[in-house]
Amino acid sequence: MSINSNRVAIVTGASRGIGAAIAERLAEDGFTVVINYSGSEAAAEELARKIEEKGGKALTAKADVSDVEAVRRMFDAAEAAFGGVDILVNNAGIMQLARIADADDAHFDRHIAINLKGSFNTLREAGKRLRDGGRIVNFSTSIVGLKLETYGVYAATKAGVEALTGIMAKELRGRSITVNAVAPGPTATDLFLNGKSEELIDRMAKMNPLERLGTPQDIAAAVSFLVGPDGGWINGQTLRANGGMI
Ligand code: NAP
């Protein structure tokens, strides 16, 4: 039996991309996983089936992370199904690009609502409900360090997430719960690839000395470390998983 058996992990935005790879990896690690999604129901159900076929345990949970009540209901559902929650992986996020001078209010408000308020909504529930000994992994981006043009509003929401990470790690003193963030570099998912030319994708892939894009599995491996037994001494940190880009 795995050391992680009986531990329950909520992974937000787990229907596609990095989140789906995280859910799959944590199920392989022995965790029971809650696959959160907002729109891609068929993909979430398909992933749950795949995990169960391999002998894992999974539940799908529709909740827009920007919706406070939906987030509460997701935690309620996880507790009702499995008796408690140990791990929160705050992966759900959106990215649209615009120069700051050209970004409209809807662009700003949507990023804040999903990336920053969405992370806050789940963190607040986790802070009240996670079992002692739990783990929280938030999602930032290496762009916070790299500061590329057109990523301003997106990067600002993720800088906010990094601030929440360090402070919450301290606020959970005494409960043996770690709070960290993973900050990927360019990773081959819809979020990164959509709308970019082959030439631009190639150029960005070569920005790191390993000269390739990250894969969702690369990022899932970093999360697996942080939530697993070997990651227990890492707390309040942002881990840039980007092949050495910055
Ligand atoms: P993705 O391929 O676009 O997938 C996004 C996931 O988030 C989907 O499962 C989507 O589910 C879900 N989602 C979106 N809005 C949601 C909401 N309001 N509530 C709940 N779920 C929602 O993105 P990704 O590349 O895997 O990104 C995952 C995380 O890594 C994000 O936080 C992103 O900022 C970060 N990141 C990515 C990269 C990269 O290069 N890919 C680099 C740095 C950081 P539905 O389809 O069901 O809505």
Short mmCIF file of N, CA and C in Angstrom, two decimals, residues 7-8 32 45 48 54 57 61 67 80 120 136 140 148 181 193 209 217 232:
data_model
loop_
_atom_site.label_atom_id
_atom_site.label_comp_id
_atom_site.label_asym_id
_atom_site.label_seq_id
_atom_site.Cartn_x
_atom_site.Cartn_y
_atom_site.Cartn_z
N ARG A 7 -5.01 9.54 1.48
CA ARG A 7 -4.86 10.99 1.39
C ARG A 7 -5.60 11.48 0.16
N VAL A 8 -6.31 12.59 0.34
CA VAL A 8 -7.24 13.07 -0.69
C VAL A 8 -6.73 14.40 -1.24
N THR A 32 -6.12 9.72 -3.55
CA THR A 32 -7.46 9.82 -4.12
C THR A 32 -7.58 11.23 -4.68
N GLU A 45 -14.47 13.56 -17.04
CA GLU A 45 -15.02 12.21 -16.81
C GLU A 45 -14.11 11.14 -17.42
N ALA A 48 -11.19 10.61 -15.15
CA ALA A 48 -11.58 9.83 -13.95
C ALA A 48 -11.67 8.35 -14.29
N LYS A 54 -6.94 2.12 -13.94
CA LYS A 54 -5.60 1.76 -13.47
C LYS A 54 -5.59 1.45 -11.97
N LYS A 57 -8.44 6.05 -7.40
CA LYS A 57 -9.75 6.56 -6.97
C LYS A 57 -9.88 8.01 -7.39
N ALA A 61 -15.49 17.08 -10.07
CA ALA A 61 -16.24 18.14 -9.37
C ALA A 61 -16.26 19.40 -10.22
N ASP A 67 -16.15 31.27 -8.26
CA ASP A 67 -17.48 31.25 -7.62
C ASP A 67 -17.33 30.69 -6.20
N ALA A 80 -17.64 14.71 1.84
CA ALA A 80 -18.72 13.72 1.92
C ALA A 80 -18.27 12.39 1.30
N PHE A 120 -7.56 32.44 -4.13
CA PHE A 120 -7.96 32.85 -2.78
C PHE A 120 -9.16 32.03 -2.28
N ILE A 136 -0.35 22.30 0.31
CA ILE A 136 -0.99 23.18 -0.68
C ILE A 136 0.06 23.56 -1.72
N SER A 140 1.98 29.71 -10.01
CA SER A 140 2.44 31.00 -10.52
C SER A 140 2.95 30.78 -11.94
N LEU A 148 8.02 39.49 -19.46
CA LEU A 148 7.89 39.70 -20.91
C LEU A 148 6.72 40.64 -21.22
N ALA A 181 4.46 27.27 -4.10
CA ALA A 181 3.97 27.54 -5.46
C ALA A 181 4.92 26.93 -6.47
N LEU A 193 0.12 27.20 -26.22
CA LEU A 193 0.27 27.01 -27.67
C LEU A 193 -0.74 27.82 -28.49
N PRO A 209 18.16 26.56 -21.38
CA PRO A 209 19.34 25.85 -21.88
C PRO A 209 19.10 24.38 -22.20
N GLN A 217 3.82 16.66 -17.82
CA GLN A 217 4.38 15.65 -16.90
C GLN A 217 5.58 16.20 -16.13
N GLY A 232 8.47 17.41 2.27
CA GLY A 232 7.91 17.95 3.51
C GLY A 232 8.66 19.09 4.16
#
